[in-house]
Amino acid sequence: MDFELNEDQREFRALLRAFVDKEIVPVARDWEHSGRYPTEIVAGFKQMGLFGITIPESYGGLDLDPVSFALVFEEIARGWMGVAGILGSHSLACRMIATHGTEEQKEHYLPELATGERRTGIGLTEPDAGTDLQGIRTTARLDGDHYIVNGSKTWITNARYADPLPVLVKTDPTASPAHRGMSVLLIDAQTPGYQVTKDIPKLGYKGTESCEIVLEDVRVPVANLLGGVEGKGMQQVLSALEWGRVNIAARSVGIAQRAFDEALSYSRQRKAFGQPIGDFQAVQLQLASMATSLQAARLMAYWAADQVQRGRADTATGMAKIFCSDVALQSSIDAMKVHGGYGYSTEYEVERLYRDAMLMSIGEGTNDVLRTVVAKSLSRGDAKIGWGR
Ligand SMILES: Cc1cc2nc3c(=O)[nH]c(=O)nc-3n(C[C@H](O)[C@H](O)[C@H](O)COP(=O)(O)OP(=O)(O)OC[C@H]3O[C@@H](n4cnc5c(N)ncnc54)[C@H](O)[C@@H]3O)c2cc1C
């Protein structure tokens, strides 16, 4: 049993950590509150090759293993979870194109996506369908060598920069079950009728835009049907979501680590009744509980990443996402408690951690829905818990 990263992973983590401490930590609070777009941070991501983390080397990417992939999101979220979103859905979409795209699609898009010259996201959710993706209403009707797409998407991360945006559509709205009639189209941003209509105001996750998109008679070449075969859209999307759950679990660990760091440091500085508050047993118990949960979450996230390396790991990634996001939220609340009144102030970091942590239980499948997925796979016997089982 080896709980250590290998040498390459350790070196990579050190590079990421130095970048986050220098380029993200000092600006996160001000830029988040002012709503300024983190252009310089994006430039740093490009310089480090981070837009290519899920793209094969043959197309110019870094082709990271799942553990290194998790390190990227843990470290960045420790600095500012919102900017981790810039790489999050981009990496998932790139992985989906690399795994399922035709050779022509891969050659056309992946090299520029790997450098960040092009960026992307993933367009699944609609105003009336989030968890229930089979209930989407966006349709793509074949017309010669084009599809005509009509519908709308909402909550789309990176929408203002995505080009192309992979969009989940119904190519056969009458199919039963519905997923057999669903496909992914790679829609170029300049296509007439494709419009990013609104930035959704939100509690946290600032630094990355979340938008509504309207699609009105958008003519998409048949060549942009992902993989060139209709009816595979749900499978293509679900295969990317497995990495997505590792991504969210790792971001959650980053938030929990920052919450713990801030709480520990504050407990040493702040004095009450003539001594640092960290000398009070009540505060010590709080810190010990935070550290214990944080360490458990980290083990769970990297165990799930390791399982992905070994093959299909829906249950492990689902369990890690649920657990780590719960820990992130609780840690951010505990860190605010340790800060007393200052924890409620926007002049400190911890209130942002709280606002950002809440999203971790919603994205990539809500925790309640993932619990039902985990429960089903346990009761079917597809997944087993315990040594050697
Ligand atoms: C900041 C942000 C960024 C996002 N980025 C993207 C993006 O880039 N691309 C994208 O496509 N989407 C994105 N989303 C959308 C996100 O994936 C959805 O919000 C999420 O899947 C939940 O869907 P919903 O909001 O429609 O909630 P609903 O599906 O309406 O769920 C509402 C409630 O009902 C519960 N529920 C629903 N069905 C069941 C069930 N079968 N069993 C038990 N409980 C159930 C849920 O757990 C939840 O508590 C983003 C969302 C946010 C907030």
XYZ file of C-alpha atoms and ligand atoms in Angstrom:
442
model
C 0.000 0.000 0.000
C 1.413 3.363 -1.027
C -0.231 6.618 -0.002
C 2.448 8.779 -1.649
C 2.407 10.511 -5.020
C 5.077 9.322 -7.466
C 8.015 11.602 -8.251
C 6.467 13.139 -11.400
C 3.258 13.847 -9.531
C 5.161 15.417 -6.621
C 7.092 17.701 -8.988
C 3.920 18.634 -10.818
C 2.168 19.445 -7.530
C 5.078 21.677 -6.510
C 4.806 23.615 -9.796
C 1.057 24.016 -9.393
C 1.396 25.071 -5.768
C 3.981 27.739 -6.604
C 1.798 29.081 -9.435
C -1.327 29.211 -7.235
C 0.507 30.894 -4.341
C 2.039 33.525 -6.629
C -0.665 34.208 -9.220
C -4.012 33.296 -7.638
C -3.964 33.587 -3.838
C -2.944 37.285 -3.737
C -5.682 38.452 -6.142
C -8.589 36.078 -5.501
C -10.503 38.113 -2.929
C -10.359 41.468 -4.742
C -11.027 40.105 -8.204
C -13.885 37.966 -6.944
C -15.621 40.872 -5.285
C -15.070 43.281 -8.179
C -16.281 40.744 -10.755
C -13.096 41.286 -12.800
C -12.356 38.518 -15.330
C -9.124 36.708 -14.366
C -7.381 37.235 -17.725
C -3.864 36.969 -16.268
C -4.699 33.690 -14.534
C -6.003 32.283 -17.828
C -2.706 33.350 -19.439
C -0.857 31.447 -16.687
C -2.993 28.337 -17.312
C -2.040 28.563 -20.997
C 1.637 28.930 -20.203
C 1.558 25.827 -18.018
C -0.270 23.803 -20.668
C -3.235 23.291 -18.344
C -5.817 23.619 -21.124
C -4.430 20.344 -22.492
C -4.557 18.192 -19.365
C -7.054 15.686 -20.824
C -5.789 15.835 -24.410
C -3.433 13.140 -25.773
C 0.174 14.184 -26.368
C -0.225 13.437 -30.077
C -2.609 16.433 -30.283
C -0.368 18.651 -28.152
C -1.871 17.932 -24.717
C -0.387 16.785 -21.393
C -2.598 13.645 -21.216
C -2.493 13.599 -17.402
C -3.254 10.509 -15.349
C -6.390 10.933 -13.168
C -4.348 11.531 -9.975
C -2.382 14.390 -11.579
C -5.669 15.676 -13.012
C -7.057 15.782 -9.443
C -3.942 17.636 -8.234
C -4.636 20.448 -10.716
C -8.131 20.993 -9.315
C -7.186 20.616 -5.661
C -4.391 23.172 -5.907
C -6.310 25.739 -7.967
C -9.431 25.471 -5.775
C -7.248 26.049 -2.712
C -6.460 29.439 -4.279
C -9.860 30.245 -5.806
C -12.422 27.602 -6.715
C -14.138 29.883 -9.259
C -11.163 29.908 -11.622
C -10.903 26.110 -11.433
C -14.191 26.249 -13.376
C -12.353 27.738 -16.361
C -10.425 24.484 -16.711
C -13.121 22.131 -15.389
C -15.721 21.857 -18.126
C -13.050 22.624 -20.753
C -11.109 19.508 -19.706
C -14.217 17.323 -19.632
C -15.301 18.432 -23.088
C -11.767 17.880 -24.422
C -11.710 14.402 -22.955
C -15.089 13.667 -24.527
C -13.877 14.854 -27.952
C -10.584 12.935 -27.593
C -12.397 9.731 -26.599
C -15.403 9.835 -28.909
C -14.593 12.287 -31.720
C -13.883 11.291 -35.311
C -10.265 11.638 -36.454
C -11.267 14.736 -38.427
C -12.900 16.341 -35.358
C -9.879 15.575 -33.190
C -7.424 17.006 -35.722
C -9.564 20.083 -36.255
C -10.199 21.007 -32.606
C -7.806 19.329 -30.158
C -4.467 21.039 -30.985
C -5.936 24.535 -30.456
C -7.932 23.400 -27.416
C -4.700 22.020 -25.916
C -2.978 25.416 -26.023
C -6.038 27.373 -24.869
C -6.125 29.255 -28.187
C -9.584 27.729 -28.385
C -11.608 27.065 -25.268
C -14.709 25.042 -24.600
C -17.357 23.927 -22.103
C -20.282 21.528 -22.053
C -23.928 22.336 -22.846
C -26.311 19.867 -21.212
C -28.652 21.630 -18.771
C -31.830 23.377 -19.928
C -34.304 25.580 -18.059
C -36.619 22.562 -17.581
C -34.104 19.701 -17.424
C -30.987 19.336 -15.308
C -30.836 16.029 -13.473
C -33.365 14.616 -15.922
C -31.248 15.049 -19.041
C -33.469 12.740 -21.043
C -36.104 15.450 -20.659
C -34.176 18.052 -22.710
C -36.100 19.819 -25.472
C -33.323 21.057 -27.747
C -33.763 19.348 -31.097
C -31.545 18.851 -34.152
C -33.417 18.100 -37.376
C -31.477 16.733 -40.326
C -31.660 18.927 -43.446
C -29.292 17.704 -46.191
C -25.743 17.874 -44.852
C -26.686 20.064 -41.870
C -28.675 19.775 -38.656
C -31.060 22.609 -37.786
C -30.847 23.118 -34.025
C -33.509 24.824 -31.896
C -33.717 25.106 -28.135
C -31.963 26.658 -25.161
C -29.349 25.793 -22.553
C -28.727 27.282 -19.149
C -25.994 27.460 -16.503
C -23.318 26.893 -19.140
C -19.862 27.495 -17.676
C -17.344 29.210 -20.011
C -20.136 29.978 -22.500
C -18.666 33.340 -23.541
C -15.338 31.743 -24.504
C -16.443 28.300 -25.718
C -15.771 27.636 -29.393
C -16.880 24.991 -30.136
C -19.461 24.202 -27.466
C -20.490 20.520 -27.366
C -24.285 20.620 -27.007
C -26.554 17.720 -26.049
C -29.533 17.582 -28.435
C -32.311 15.260 -29.488
C -31.706 14.028 -33.034
C -34.728 11.741 -32.633
C -37.222 13.285 -30.195
C -39.566 10.286 -30.561
C -36.996 7.663 -29.459
C -37.861 5.467 -26.508
C -36.007 5.298 -24.213
C -35.191 8.933 -24.941
C -31.404 8.552 -24.633
C -31.343 6.498 -27.843
C -32.343 9.617 -29.726
C -29.766 11.913 -28.110
C -26.522 13.150 -29.668
C -23.767 15.696 -29.076
C -23.109 18.403 -31.688
C -19.944 20.504 -31.667
C -21.331 23.984 -32.354
C -18.959 26.724 -33.505
C -19.627 29.983 -31.658
C -19.894 32.145 -34.810
C -22.716 30.045 -36.293
C -25.728 32.318 -36.992
C -28.593 31.714 -34.526
C -26.233 30.656 -31.684
C -26.412 33.317 -29.006
C -25.146 33.634 -25.444
C -27.989 35.708 -24.059
C -27.379 36.228 -20.355
C -24.873 35.884 -17.504
C -26.699 34.324 -14.552
C -26.153 36.227 -11.284
C -24.993 33.784 -8.590
C -23.922 33.321 -4.974
C -20.336 32.257 -5.673
C -18.294 30.539 -8.401
C -17.333 33.959 -9.683
C -14.339 34.245 -11.963
C -16.127 31.935 -14.401
C -19.275 32.957 -16.225
C -22.460 30.825 -16.147
C -24.762 31.676 -19.027
C -27.983 31.094 -20.856
C -27.729 30.172 -24.525
C -30.450 30.376 -27.152
C -30.266 28.276 -30.321
C -32.526 29.466 -33.138
C -32.372 27.633 -36.458
C -28.635 27.068 -35.976
C -27.246 25.208 -39.026
C -24.592 22.752 -37.845
C -22.707 20.634 -40.418
C -23.303 16.878 -40.104
C -19.497 16.601 -39.817
C -19.856 18.169 -36.325
C -21.908 15.272 -34.919
C -19.572 13.931 -32.199
C -18.211 10.561 -33.312
C -20.278 10.716 -36.515
C -23.047 8.475 -35.121
C -26.456 9.581 -33.827
C -27.905 8.266 -30.550
C -24.646 8.050 -28.576
C -24.859 11.451 -26.879
C -25.838 10.333 -23.375
C -23.097 7.675 -23.254
C -20.510 10.181 -24.500
C -21.560 12.712 -21.873
C -21.739 10.184 -19.016
C -18.239 8.889 -19.746
C -16.899 12.435 -19.273
C -18.833 12.934 -16.029
C -16.770 10.240 -14.289
C -13.699 12.478 -14.576
C -16.002 15.355 -13.677
C -16.728 13.828 -10.281
C -13.013 13.407 -9.583
C -12.652 17.057 -10.567
C -15.362 18.138 -8.076
C -14.038 15.879 -5.301
C -10.567 17.382 -5.780
C -11.884 20.962 -5.858
C -13.715 20.193 -2.616
C -10.467 18.999 -1.011
C -8.836 22.267 -2.122
C -11.607 24.310 -0.485
C -11.419 22.235 2.724
C -7.614 22.585 2.833
C -7.863 26.360 2.512
C -10.581 26.496 5.179
C -8.358 24.524 7.540
C -5.253 26.644 6.745
C -7.154 29.875 7.329
C -8.707 28.593 10.566
C -5.389 27.314 11.956
C -3.551 30.505 11.131
C -6.300 32.701 12.600
C -6.429 30.596 15.780
C -2.744 31.386 16.349
C -3.103 35.153 15.798
C -6.404 36.037 17.401
C -6.273 36.637 21.134
C -9.123 36.521 23.640
C -8.885 36.604 27.425
C -5.159 37.264 27.070
C -4.284 34.174 25.027
C -4.479 32.916 21.416
C -7.918 31.387 20.770
C -6.095 28.245 19.604
C -5.243 27.604 23.271
C -8.919 27.068 24.077
C -9.917 23.442 23.968
C -13.153 24.185 22.099
C -11.194 25.719 19.207
C -8.642 22.859 19.306
C -11.466 20.309 18.981
C -12.846 22.210 16.009
C -9.441 22.238 14.302
C -8.860 18.550 15.005
C -12.231 17.638 13.491
C -11.554 19.772 10.427
C -8.130 18.177 9.913
C -9.573 14.677 10.325
C -12.351 15.247 7.776
C -9.935 16.936 5.391
C -7.537 14.024 5.468
C -10.366 11.507 4.985
C -11.675 13.536 2.018
C -8.244 13.687 0.425
C -7.773 9.923 0.701
C -11.230 9.377 -0.795
C -10.675 11.777 -3.716
C -7.309 10.269 -4.688
C -8.566 6.715 -4.173
C -11.386 7.510 -6.631
C -8.892 9.035 -9.081
C -6.779 5.882 -8.803
C -9.878 3.747 -9.459
C -10.529 5.709 -12.666
C -6.970 4.879 -13.732
C -7.843 1.185 -13.286
C -11.131 1.253 -15.239
C -14.778 2.254 -14.956
C -15.353 3.731 -11.471
C -18.847 5.253 -11.256
C -19.438 4.201 -7.662
C -16.032 5.250 -6.343
C -16.187 8.653 -8.042
C -19.804 9.150 -6.924
C -18.941 8.318 -3.317
C -15.881 10.587 -3.364
C -17.833 13.490 -4.847
C -20.574 13.176 -2.208
C -18.180 12.862 0.727
C -15.655 15.503 -0.312
C -18.289 18.114 -1.160
C -19.978 17.574 2.220
C -16.575 18.019 3.915
C -15.866 21.199 1.920
C -19.125 22.804 3.019
C -18.760 21.797 6.671
C -15.105 22.925 6.739
C -16.002 26.335 5.347
C -18.675 26.737 8.043
C -16.240 25.593 10.757
C -13.577 28.016 9.496
C -16.095 30.872 9.727
C -16.900 29.840 13.298
C -13.216 29.935 14.267
C -13.045 33.452 12.781
C -15.984 34.675 14.888
C -17.465 37.916 13.504
C -14.601 38.388 11.030
C -15.618 35.123 9.361
C -18.727 36.925 8.164
C -16.738 39.788 6.666
C -15.969 39.995 2.944
C -12.521 41.304 3.931
C -11.533 37.727 4.892
C -11.209 34.670 2.662
C -13.467 32.256 4.489
C -16.857 33.654 3.462
C -15.893 32.977 -0.197
C -15.014 29.386 0.657
C -18.505 28.965 2.086
C -20.195 30.457 -1.006
C -18.066 28.347 -3.352
C -18.380 25.124 -1.345
C -22.158 25.055 -1.766
C -21.807 24.490 -5.512
C -19.770 21.328 -4.970
C -22.875 19.443 -3.846
C -24.806 20.515 -6.988
C -22.427 20.207 -9.967
C -21.772 16.906 -11.829
C -24.973 15.418 -10.385
C -26.513 16.603 -7.121
C -25.373 14.662 -4.065
C -28.858 13.236 -3.501
C -29.075 11.939 -7.046
C -25.567 10.480 -6.798
C -26.603 8.731 -3.586
C -29.388 7.020 -5.521
C -26.864 6.021 -8.231
C -24.455 4.587 -5.642
C -27.292 2.772 -3.854
C -28.496 1.177 -7.097
C -25.056 -0.108 -8.029
C -24.568 -1.530 -4.511
C -27.943 -3.255 -4.506
C -27.399 -4.669 -8.023
C -24.050 -6.014 -6.811
C -22.063 -4.075 -9.483
C -20.039 -2.428 -6.735
C -18.904 -4.037 -3.499
C -17.499 -2.462 -0.384
C -14.820 -4.154 1.745
C -11.375 -5.701 1.391
C -11.037 -8.233 -1.417
C -14.687 -8.102 -2.449
C -22.713 27.458 -11.097
C -23.230 26.340 -11.945
C -22.524 25.941 -13.069
C -23.046 24.940 -13.917
N -22.365 24.603 -15.069
C -22.962 23.789 -15.972
C -22.370 23.549 -17.252
O -21.284 24.035 -17.570
N -23.035 22.769 -18.140
C -24.242 22.213 -17.853
O -24.792 21.532 -18.710
N -24.833 22.393 -16.638
C -24.221 23.178 -15.700
N -24.816 23.399 -14.479
C -26.117 22.785 -14.199
C -26.038 21.661 -13.182
O -25.435 20.546 -13.772
C -27.479 21.400 -12.719
O -27.874 22.511 -11.945
C -27.583 20.110 -11.919
O -27.382 18.995 -12.748
C -28.974 19.977 -11.254
O -29.994 20.169 -12.180
P -31.172 21.221 -11.869
O -30.535 22.499 -11.445
O -32.064 21.266 -13.056
O -31.923 20.629 -10.641
P -33.130 19.573 -10.676
O -32.773 18.438 -11.547
O -34.376 20.314 -10.961
O -33.120 19.101 -9.155
C -33.781 19.840 -8.123
C -33.743 18.992 -6.845
O -34.456 17.758 -7.068
C -33.612 16.653 -6.748
N -33.873 15.549 -7.690
C -34.062 15.629 -9.026
N -34.238 14.413 -9.538
C -34.140 13.531 -8.527
C -34.218 12.100 -8.427
N -34.407 11.323 -9.489
N -34.043 11.539 -7.195
C -33.833 12.312 -6.104
N -33.732 13.657 -6.139
C -33.895 14.257 -7.331
C -32.173 17.166 -6.891
O -31.264 16.438 -6.067
C -32.321 18.605 -6.411
O -32.241 18.637 -5.006
C -24.276 24.333 -13.601
C -24.974 24.717 -12.438
C -24.481 25.703 -11.619
C -25.274 26.118 -10.416
